[in-house]
XYZ file of N, CA and C in Angstrom:
783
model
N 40.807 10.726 9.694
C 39.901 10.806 8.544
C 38.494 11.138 9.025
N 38.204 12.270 8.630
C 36.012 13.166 8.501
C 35.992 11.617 8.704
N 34.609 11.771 9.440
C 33.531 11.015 9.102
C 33.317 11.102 7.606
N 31.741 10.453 6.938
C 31.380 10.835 6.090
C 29.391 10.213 6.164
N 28.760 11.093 5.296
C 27.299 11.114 5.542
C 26.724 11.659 4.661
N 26.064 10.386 3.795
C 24.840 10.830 2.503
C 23.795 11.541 2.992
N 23.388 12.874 2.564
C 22.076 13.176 3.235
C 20.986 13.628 1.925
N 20.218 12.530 1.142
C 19.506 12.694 -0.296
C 18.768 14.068 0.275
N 18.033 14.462 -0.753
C 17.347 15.906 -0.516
C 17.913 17.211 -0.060
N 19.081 17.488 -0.301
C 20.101 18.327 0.074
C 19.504 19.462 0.092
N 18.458 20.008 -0.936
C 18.401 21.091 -1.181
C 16.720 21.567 -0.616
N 16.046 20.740 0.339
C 14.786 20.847 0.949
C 14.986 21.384 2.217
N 13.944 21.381 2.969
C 14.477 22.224 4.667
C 14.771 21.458 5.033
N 14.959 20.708 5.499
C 14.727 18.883 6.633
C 16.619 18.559 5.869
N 16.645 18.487 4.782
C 17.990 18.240 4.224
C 18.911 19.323 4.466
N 18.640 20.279 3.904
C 19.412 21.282 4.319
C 20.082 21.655 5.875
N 19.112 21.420 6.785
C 19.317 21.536 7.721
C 20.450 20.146 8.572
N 19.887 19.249 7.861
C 20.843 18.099 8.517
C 22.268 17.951 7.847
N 22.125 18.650 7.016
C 24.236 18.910 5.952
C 24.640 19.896 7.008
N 23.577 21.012 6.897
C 25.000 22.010 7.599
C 25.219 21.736 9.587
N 24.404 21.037 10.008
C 24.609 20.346 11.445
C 25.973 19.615 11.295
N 25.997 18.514 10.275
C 27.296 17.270 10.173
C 28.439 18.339 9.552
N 28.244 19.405 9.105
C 29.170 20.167 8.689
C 29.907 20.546 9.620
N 29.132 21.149 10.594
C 29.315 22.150 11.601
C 30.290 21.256 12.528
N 29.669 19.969 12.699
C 30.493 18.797 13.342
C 31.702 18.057 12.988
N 32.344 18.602 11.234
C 33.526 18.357 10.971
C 33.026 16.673 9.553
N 32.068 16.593 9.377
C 31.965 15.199 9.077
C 32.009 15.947 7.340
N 32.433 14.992 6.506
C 32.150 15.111 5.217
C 30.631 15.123 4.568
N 30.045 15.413 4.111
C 28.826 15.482 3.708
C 28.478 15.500 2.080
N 28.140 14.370 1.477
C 27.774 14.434 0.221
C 26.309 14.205 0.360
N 25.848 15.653 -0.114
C 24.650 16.278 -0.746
C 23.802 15.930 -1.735
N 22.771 14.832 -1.848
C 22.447 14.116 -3.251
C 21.162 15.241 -2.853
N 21.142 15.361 -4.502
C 19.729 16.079 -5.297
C 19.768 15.832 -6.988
N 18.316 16.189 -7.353
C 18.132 15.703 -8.455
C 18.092 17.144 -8.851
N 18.545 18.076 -8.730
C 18.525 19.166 -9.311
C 19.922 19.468 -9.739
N 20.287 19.982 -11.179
C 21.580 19.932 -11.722
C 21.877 20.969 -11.128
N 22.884 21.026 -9.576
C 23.865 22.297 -9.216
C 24.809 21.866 -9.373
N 26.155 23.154 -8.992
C 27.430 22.418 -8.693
C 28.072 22.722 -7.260
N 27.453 22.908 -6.439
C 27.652 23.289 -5.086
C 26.488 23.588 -4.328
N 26.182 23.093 -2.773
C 25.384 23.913 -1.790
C 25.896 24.324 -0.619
N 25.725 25.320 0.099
C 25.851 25.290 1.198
C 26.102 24.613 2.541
N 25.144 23.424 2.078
C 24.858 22.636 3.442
C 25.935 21.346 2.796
N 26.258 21.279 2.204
C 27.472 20.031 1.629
C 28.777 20.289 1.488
N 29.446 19.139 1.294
C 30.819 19.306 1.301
C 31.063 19.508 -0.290
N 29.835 17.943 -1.132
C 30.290 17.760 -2.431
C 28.800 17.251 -2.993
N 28.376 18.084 -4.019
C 26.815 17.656 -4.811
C 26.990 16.554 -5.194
N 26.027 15.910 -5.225
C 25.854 14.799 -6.347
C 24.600 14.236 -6.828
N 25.071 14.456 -8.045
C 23.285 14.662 -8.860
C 23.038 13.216 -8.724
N 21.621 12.804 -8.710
C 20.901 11.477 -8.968
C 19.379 12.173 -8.865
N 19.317 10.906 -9.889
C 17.797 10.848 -10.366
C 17.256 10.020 -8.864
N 17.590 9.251 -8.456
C 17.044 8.504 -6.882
C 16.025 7.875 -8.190
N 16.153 7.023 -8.863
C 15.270 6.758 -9.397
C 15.353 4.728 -9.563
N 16.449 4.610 -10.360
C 16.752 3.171 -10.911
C 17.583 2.643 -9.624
N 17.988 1.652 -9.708
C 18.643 0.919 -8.758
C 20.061 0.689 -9.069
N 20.708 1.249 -10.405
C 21.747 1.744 -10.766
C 22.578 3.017 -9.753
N 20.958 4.000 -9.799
C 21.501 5.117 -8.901
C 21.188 4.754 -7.526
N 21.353 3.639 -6.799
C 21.441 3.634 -5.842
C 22.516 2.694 -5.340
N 22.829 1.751 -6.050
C 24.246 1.599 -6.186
C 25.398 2.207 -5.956
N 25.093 3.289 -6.910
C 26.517 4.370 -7.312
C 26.305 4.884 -6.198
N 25.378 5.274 -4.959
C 25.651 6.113 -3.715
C 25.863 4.982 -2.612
N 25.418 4.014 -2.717
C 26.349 2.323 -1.843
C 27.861 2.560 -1.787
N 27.888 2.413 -3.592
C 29.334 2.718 -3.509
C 30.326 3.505 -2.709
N 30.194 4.764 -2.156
C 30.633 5.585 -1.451
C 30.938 5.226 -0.386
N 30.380 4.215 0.640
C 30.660 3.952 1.450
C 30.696 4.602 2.209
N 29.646 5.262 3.179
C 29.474 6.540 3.700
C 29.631 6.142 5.392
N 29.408 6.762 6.463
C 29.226 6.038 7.621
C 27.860 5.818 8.106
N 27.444 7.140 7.368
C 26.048 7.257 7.856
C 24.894 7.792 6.574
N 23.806 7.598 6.612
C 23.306 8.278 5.223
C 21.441 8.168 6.187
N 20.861 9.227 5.204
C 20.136 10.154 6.013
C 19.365 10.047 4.532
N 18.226 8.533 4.317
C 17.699 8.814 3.332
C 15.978 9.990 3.389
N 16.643 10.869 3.043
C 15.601 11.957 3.288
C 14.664 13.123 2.251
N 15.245 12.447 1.424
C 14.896 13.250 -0.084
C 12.770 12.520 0.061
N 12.491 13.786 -0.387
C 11.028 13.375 -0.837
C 10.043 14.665 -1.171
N 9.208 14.269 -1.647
C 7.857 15.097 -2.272
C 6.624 14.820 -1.836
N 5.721 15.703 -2.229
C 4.351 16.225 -1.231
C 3.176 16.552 -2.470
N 2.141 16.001 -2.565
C 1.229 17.110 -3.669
C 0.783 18.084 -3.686
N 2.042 19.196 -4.031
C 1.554 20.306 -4.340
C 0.395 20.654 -5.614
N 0.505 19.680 -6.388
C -0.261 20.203 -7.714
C -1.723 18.831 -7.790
N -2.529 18.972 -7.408
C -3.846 18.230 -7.601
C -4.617 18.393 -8.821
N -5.761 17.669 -9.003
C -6.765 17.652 -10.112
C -7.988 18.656 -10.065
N -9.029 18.619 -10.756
C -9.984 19.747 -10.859
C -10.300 19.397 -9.668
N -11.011 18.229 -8.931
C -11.634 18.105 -7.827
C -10.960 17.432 -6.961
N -9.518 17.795 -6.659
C -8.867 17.440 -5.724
C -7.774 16.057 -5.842
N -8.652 15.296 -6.957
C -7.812 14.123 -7.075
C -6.207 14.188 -7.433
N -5.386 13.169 -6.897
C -3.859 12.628 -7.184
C -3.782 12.434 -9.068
N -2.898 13.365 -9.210
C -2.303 13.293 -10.327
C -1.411 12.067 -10.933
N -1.638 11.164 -11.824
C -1.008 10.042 -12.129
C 0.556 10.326 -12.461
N 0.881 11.202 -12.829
C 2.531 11.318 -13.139
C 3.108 12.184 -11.703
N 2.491 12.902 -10.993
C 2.847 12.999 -9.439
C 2.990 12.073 -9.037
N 2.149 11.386 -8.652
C 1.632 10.157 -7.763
C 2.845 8.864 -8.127
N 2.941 8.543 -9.522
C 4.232 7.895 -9.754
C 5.847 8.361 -9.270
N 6.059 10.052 -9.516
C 7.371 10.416 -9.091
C 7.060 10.332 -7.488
N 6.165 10.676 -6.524
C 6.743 10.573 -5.024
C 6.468 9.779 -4.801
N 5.747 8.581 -4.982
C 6.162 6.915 -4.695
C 7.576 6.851 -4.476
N 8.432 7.044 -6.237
C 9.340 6.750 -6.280
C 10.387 7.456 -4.915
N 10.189 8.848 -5.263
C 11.204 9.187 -4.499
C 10.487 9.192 -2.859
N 10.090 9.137 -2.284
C 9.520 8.891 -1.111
C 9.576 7.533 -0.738
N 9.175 6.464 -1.403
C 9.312 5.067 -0.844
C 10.006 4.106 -1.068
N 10.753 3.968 -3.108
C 11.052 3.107 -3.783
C 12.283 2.789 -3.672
N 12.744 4.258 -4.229
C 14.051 4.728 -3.831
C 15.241 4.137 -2.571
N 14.178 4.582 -1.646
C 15.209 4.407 -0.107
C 15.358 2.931 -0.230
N 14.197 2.088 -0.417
C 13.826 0.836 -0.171
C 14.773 0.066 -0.951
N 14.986 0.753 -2.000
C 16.232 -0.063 -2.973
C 17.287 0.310 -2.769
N 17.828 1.256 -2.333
C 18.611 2.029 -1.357
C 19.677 0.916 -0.228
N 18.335 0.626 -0.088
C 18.915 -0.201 1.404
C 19.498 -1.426 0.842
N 18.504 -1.911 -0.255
C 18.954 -3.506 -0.353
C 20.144 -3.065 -0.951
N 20.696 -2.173 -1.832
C 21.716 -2.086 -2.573
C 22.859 -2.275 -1.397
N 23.253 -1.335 -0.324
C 23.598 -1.030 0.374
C 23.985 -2.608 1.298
N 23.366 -3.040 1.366
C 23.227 -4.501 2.451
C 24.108 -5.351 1.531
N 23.947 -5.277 0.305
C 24.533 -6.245 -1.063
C 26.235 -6.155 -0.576
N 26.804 -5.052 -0.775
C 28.143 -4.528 -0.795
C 29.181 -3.902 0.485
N 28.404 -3.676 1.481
C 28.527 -2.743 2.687
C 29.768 -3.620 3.671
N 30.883 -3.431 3.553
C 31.955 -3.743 3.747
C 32.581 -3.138 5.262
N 31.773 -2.110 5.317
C 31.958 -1.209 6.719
C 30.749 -0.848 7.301
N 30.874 -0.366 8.927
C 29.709 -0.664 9.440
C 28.878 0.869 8.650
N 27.452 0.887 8.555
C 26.958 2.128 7.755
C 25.630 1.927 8.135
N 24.954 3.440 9.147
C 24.005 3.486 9.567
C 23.175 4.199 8.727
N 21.895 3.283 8.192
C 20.949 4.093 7.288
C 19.735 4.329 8.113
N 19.651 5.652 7.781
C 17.913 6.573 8.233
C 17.382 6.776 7.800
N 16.227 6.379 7.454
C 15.237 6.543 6.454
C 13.965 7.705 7.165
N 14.179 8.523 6.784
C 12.952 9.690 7.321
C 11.673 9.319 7.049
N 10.647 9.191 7.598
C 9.838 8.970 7.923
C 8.538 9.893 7.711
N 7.405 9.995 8.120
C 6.343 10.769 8.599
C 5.686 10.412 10.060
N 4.996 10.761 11.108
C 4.114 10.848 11.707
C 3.106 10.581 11.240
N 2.684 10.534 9.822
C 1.417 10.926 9.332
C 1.134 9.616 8.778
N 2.097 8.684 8.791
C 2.330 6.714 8.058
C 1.138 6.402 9.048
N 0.484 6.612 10.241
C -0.078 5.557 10.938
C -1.564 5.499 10.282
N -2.203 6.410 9.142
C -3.954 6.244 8.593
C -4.103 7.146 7.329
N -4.872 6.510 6.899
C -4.693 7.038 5.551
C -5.873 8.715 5.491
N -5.637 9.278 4.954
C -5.788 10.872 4.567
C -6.650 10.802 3.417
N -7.639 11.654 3.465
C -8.121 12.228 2.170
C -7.328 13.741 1.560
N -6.703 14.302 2.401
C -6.358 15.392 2.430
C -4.847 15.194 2.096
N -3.677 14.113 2.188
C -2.554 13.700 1.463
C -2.582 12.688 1.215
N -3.153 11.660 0.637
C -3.281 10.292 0.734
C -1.839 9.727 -0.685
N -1.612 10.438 -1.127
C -0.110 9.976 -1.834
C 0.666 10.248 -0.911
N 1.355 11.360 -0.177
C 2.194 11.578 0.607
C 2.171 10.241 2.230
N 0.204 10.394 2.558
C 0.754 9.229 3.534
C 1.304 7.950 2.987
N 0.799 7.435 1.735
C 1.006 6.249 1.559
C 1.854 5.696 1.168
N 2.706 6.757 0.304
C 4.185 6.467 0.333
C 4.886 6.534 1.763
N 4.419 7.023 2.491
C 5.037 7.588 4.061
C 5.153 6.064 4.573
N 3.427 5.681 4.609
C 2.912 3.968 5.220
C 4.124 3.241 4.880
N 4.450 2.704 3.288
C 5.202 2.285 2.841
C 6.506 1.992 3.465
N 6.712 3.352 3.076
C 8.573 3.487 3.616
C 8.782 2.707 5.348
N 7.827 3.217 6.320
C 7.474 2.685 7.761
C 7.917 1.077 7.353
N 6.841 0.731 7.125
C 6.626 -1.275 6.684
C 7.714 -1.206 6.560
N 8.249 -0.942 5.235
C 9.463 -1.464 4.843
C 10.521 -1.562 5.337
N 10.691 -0.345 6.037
C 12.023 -0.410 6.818
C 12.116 -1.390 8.402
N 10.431 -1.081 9.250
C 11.175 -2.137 10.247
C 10.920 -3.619 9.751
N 10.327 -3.838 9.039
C 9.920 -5.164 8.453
C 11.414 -5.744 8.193
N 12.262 -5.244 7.081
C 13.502 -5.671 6.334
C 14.770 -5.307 7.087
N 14.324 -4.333 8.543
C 15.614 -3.983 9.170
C 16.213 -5.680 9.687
N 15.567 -6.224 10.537
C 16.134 -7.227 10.874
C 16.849 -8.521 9.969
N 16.106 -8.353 8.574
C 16.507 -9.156 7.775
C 17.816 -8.837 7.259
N 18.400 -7.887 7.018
C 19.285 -7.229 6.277
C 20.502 -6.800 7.140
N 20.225 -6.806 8.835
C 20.874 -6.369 9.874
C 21.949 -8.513 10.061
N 20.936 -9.112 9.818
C 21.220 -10.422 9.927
C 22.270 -10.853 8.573
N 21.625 -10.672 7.538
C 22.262 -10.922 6.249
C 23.852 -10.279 6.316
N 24.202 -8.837 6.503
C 25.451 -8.244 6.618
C 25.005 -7.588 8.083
N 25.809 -7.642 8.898
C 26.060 -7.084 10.329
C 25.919 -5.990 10.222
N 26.964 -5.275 9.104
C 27.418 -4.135 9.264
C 26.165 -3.264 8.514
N 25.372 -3.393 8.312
C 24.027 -2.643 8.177
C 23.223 -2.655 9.124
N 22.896 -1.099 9.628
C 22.103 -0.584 11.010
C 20.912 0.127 9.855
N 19.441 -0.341 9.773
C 18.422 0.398 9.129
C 17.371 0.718 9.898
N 17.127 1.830 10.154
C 16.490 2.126 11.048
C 15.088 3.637 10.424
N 14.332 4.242 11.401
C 13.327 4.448 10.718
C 13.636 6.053 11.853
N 13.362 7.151 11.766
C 13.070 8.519 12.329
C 11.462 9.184 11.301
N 10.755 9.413 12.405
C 9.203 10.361 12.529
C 9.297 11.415 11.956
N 9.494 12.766 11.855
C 9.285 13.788 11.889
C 7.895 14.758 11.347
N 7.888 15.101 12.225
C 6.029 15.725 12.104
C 6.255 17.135 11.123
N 5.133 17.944 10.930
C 5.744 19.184 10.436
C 6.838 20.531 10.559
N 7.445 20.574 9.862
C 8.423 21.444 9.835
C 8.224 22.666 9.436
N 8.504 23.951 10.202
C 7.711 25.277 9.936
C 8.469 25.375 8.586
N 7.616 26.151 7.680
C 8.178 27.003 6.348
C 6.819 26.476 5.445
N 6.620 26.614 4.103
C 6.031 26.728 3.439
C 5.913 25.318 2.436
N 6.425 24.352 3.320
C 5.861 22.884 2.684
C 5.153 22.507 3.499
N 5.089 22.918 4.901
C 4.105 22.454 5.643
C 2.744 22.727 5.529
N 2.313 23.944 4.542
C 1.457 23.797 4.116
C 0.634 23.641 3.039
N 1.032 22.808 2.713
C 0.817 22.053 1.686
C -0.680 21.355 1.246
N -1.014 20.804 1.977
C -2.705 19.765 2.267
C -4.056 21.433 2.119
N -3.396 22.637 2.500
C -4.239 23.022 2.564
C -4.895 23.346 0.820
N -3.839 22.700 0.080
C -4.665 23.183 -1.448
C -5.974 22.238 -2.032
N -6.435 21.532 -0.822
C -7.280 20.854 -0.545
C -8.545 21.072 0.182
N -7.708 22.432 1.046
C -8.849 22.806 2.681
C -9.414 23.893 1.690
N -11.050 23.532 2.531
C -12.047 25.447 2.280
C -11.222 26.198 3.692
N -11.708 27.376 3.627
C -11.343 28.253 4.613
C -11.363 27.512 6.096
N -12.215 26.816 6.500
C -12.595 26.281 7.657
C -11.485 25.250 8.156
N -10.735 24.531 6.984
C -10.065 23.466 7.261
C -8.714 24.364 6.854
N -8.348 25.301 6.472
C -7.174 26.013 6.272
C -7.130 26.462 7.413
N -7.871 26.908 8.620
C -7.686 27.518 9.821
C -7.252 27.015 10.786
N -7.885 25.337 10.414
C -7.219 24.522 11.636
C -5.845 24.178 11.416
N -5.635 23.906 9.862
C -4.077 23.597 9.241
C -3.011 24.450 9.837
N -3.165 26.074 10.023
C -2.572 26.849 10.014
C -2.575 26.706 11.854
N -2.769 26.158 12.562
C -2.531 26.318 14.008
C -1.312 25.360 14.418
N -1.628 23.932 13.022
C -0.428 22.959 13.514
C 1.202 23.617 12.564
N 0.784 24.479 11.611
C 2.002 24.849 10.535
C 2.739 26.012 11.166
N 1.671 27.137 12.233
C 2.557 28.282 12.780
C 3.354 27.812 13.541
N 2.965 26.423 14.627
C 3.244 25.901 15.946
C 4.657 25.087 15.215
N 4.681 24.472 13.895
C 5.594 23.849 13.923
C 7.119 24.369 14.176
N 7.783 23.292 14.718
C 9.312 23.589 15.029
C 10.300 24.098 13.561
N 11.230 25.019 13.691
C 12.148 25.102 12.991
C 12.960 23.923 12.334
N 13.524 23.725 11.455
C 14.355 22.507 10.888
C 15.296 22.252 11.542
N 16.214 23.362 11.873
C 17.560 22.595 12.687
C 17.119 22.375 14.125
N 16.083 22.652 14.930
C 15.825 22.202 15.647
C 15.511 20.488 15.471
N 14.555 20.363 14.675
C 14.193 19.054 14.322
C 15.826 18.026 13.824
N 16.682 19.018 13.036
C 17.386 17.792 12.744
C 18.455 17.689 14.072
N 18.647 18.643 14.831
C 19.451 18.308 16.601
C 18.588 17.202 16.779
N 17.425 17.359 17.073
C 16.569 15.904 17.272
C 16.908 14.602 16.970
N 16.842 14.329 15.256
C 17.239 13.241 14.798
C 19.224 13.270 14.860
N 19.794 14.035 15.206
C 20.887 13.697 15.442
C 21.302 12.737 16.765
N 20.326 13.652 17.244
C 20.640 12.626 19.396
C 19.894 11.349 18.849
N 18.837 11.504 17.908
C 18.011 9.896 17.772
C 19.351 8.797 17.642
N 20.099 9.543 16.243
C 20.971 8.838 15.681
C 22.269 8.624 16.590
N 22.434 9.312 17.180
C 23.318 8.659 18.751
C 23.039 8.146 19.383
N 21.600 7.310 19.580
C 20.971 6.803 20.919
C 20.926 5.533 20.742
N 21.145 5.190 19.146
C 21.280 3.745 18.550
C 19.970 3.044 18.865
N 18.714 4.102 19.009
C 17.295 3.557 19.201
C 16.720 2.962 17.482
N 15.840 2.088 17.410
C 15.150 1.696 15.852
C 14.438 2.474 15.508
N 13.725 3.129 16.191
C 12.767 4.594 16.043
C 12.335 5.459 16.299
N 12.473 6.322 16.143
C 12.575 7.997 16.620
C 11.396 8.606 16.197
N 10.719 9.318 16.957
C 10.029 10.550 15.938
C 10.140 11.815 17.298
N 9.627 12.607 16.409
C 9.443 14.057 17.276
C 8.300 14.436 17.453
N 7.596 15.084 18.352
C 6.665 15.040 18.984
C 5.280 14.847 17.997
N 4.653 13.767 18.413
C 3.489 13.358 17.802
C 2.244 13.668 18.873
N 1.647 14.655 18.089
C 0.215 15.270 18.873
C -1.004 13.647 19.422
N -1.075 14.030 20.280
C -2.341 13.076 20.495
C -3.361 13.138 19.627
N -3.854 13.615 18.672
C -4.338 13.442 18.092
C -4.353 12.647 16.396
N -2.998 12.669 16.161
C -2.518 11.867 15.283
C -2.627 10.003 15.678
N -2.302 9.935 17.233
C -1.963 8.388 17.703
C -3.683 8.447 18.115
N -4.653 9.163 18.450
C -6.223 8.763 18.365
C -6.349 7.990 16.858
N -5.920 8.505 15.677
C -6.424 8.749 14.508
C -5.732 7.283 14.037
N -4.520 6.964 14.296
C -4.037 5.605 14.181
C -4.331 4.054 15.083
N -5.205 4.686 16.627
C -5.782 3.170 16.779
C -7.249 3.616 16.475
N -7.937 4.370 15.695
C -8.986 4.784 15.029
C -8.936 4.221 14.106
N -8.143 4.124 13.015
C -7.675 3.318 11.766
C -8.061 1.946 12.094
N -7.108 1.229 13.221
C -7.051 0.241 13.218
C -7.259 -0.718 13.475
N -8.599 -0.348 14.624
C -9.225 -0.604 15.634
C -10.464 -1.284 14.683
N -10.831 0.281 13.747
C -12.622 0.005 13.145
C -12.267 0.845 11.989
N -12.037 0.121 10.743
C -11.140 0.933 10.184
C -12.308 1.401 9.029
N -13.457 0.113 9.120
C -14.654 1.165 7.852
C -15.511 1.973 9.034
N -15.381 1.889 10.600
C -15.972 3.470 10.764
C -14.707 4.462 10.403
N -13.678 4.693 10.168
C -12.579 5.326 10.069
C -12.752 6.122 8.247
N -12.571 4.977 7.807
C -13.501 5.862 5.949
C -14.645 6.228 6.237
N -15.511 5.965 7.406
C -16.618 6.812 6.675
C -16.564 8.384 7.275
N -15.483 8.240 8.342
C -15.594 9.473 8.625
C -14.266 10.768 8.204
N -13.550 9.594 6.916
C -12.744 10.165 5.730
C -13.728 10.826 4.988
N -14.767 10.421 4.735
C -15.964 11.077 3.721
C -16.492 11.711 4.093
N -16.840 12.078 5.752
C -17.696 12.860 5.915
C -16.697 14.121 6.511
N -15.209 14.254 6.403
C -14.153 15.381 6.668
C -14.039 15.737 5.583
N -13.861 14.331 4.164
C -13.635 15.460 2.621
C -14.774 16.654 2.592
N -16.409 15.763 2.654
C -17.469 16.735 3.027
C -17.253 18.313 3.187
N -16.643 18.255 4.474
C -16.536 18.930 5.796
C -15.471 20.200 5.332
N -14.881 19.787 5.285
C -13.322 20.645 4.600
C -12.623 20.568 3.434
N -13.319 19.955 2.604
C -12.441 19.865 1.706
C -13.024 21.458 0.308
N -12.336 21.999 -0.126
C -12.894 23.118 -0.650
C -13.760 22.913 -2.228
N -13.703 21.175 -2.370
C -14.143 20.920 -3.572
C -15.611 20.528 -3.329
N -17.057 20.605 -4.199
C -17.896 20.223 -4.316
C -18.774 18.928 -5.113
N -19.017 18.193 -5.062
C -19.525 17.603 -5.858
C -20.201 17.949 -7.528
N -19.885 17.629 -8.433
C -20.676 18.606 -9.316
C -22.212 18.190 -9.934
N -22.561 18.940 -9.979
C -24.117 19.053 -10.527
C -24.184 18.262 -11.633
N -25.269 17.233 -11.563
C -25.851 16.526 -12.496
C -25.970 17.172 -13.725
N -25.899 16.244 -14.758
C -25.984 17.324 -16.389
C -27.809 17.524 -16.628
């Protein structure tokens, strides 16, 4: 009997890429997305969910998978006049970026009858907060906490739950650049040095595949030194750290302050 392996976000690069790897390897692969198809490529078998209620995270417990690859998530593409987080964005990638997995797991720990390794994808970008994605990190922050915080609790509660956490930094294609609908020209130039440089997807998901064989708690893929400056920068002196959030929105950000009436 296939293996078998939930991989949410079926139909993103990072997802896509990790169905047709377990494919390639013979394993069954059910494909969750919230988009009504009836087949992808990178899956064996679709299955629609909202990733929303804790109903729908149940119904993918249920399955009983060996392995599941919670990886589904969203980014702000669409901002306000002056840059600000949109309140009905900002509510859906909470959800699907942090809430989701998190209920995910407990569902999963409730019922899990066989051993079943959950991965919760991650960011690089969880270690300080952003003016430039600050929904995307903070759902990112989130998901981090949560998972090594509750891994041990839940690893204790049922055995047979392995929850564990994988990094992944940017992925070349056209979500990686994303933050720049934020950058003036100056800060789009530097964006564009880390988005050309980034790695391909199936490279990245070979990555988290050996992670997921190594039976390590956390994985990421290569994190620039300058990201781990920026996180004991945070944490070290964290109001010199905002003030020099304010003086980068300043700096790069393509929005202005507006003129007094």
């Amino acid at each position: 009997m296939a293996s078998t392996v939930i991989v949410t976000g079926i139909t993103g690069t990072l997802g896509s890429a990790l169905g047709k790897l377990y494919l390639q390897r013979g394993w069954e692969v059910y494909g969750v997305t919230r988009q009504t198809i009836d087949r992808h490529n990178a899956c064996s078998q679709v299955i629609t969910s909202a990733q929303e209620s804790i109903a729908d995270a149940a119904a993918l417990a249920a399955l009983e998978p060996d392995l599941v690859y919670l990886n589904a998530g969203a980014i702000e593409k669409e901002i306000g006049a002056m840059g600000e987080p949109l309140s009905e964005l900002t509510q859906s990638i909470t959800t699907i970026n942090y809430t989701f997995p998190a209920v995910f797991a407990l569902e999963a720990a409730k019922s899990a009858a066989r051993p079943m390794d959950i991965i919760a994808i991650g960011s690089i970008a969880d270690g300080s907060p952003s003016a430039f994605g600050p929904v995307y990190h903070a759902s990112k922050a989130a998901l981090h906490f949560f998972i090594q915080g509750t891994s041990p609790i839940l690893g204790t509660a049922n055995p047979n739950i392995k929850l564990r956490l994988y990094r992944p930094g940017a992925i070349h294609g056209p979500l990686s650049w994303a933050p720049v609908n934020r950058l003036n020209d100056k800060g789009h130039k530097v964006r564009a040095k880390r988005c050309n440089s980034a790695p391909p997807a199936d490279k990245v998901a070979q990555h988290i595949e050996r992670f997921q064989q190594s039976g390590k708690w956390v994985g990421n893929y290569d994190e620039p030194i300058s990201f781990k400056l920026l996180k004991f920068f945070y944490a070290l002196a964290p109001n010199q750290y905002c003030r020099m959030q304010h003086w980068a929105w300043r700096r790069a950000s393509k929005f202005k302050r507006p003129e007094a009436a």
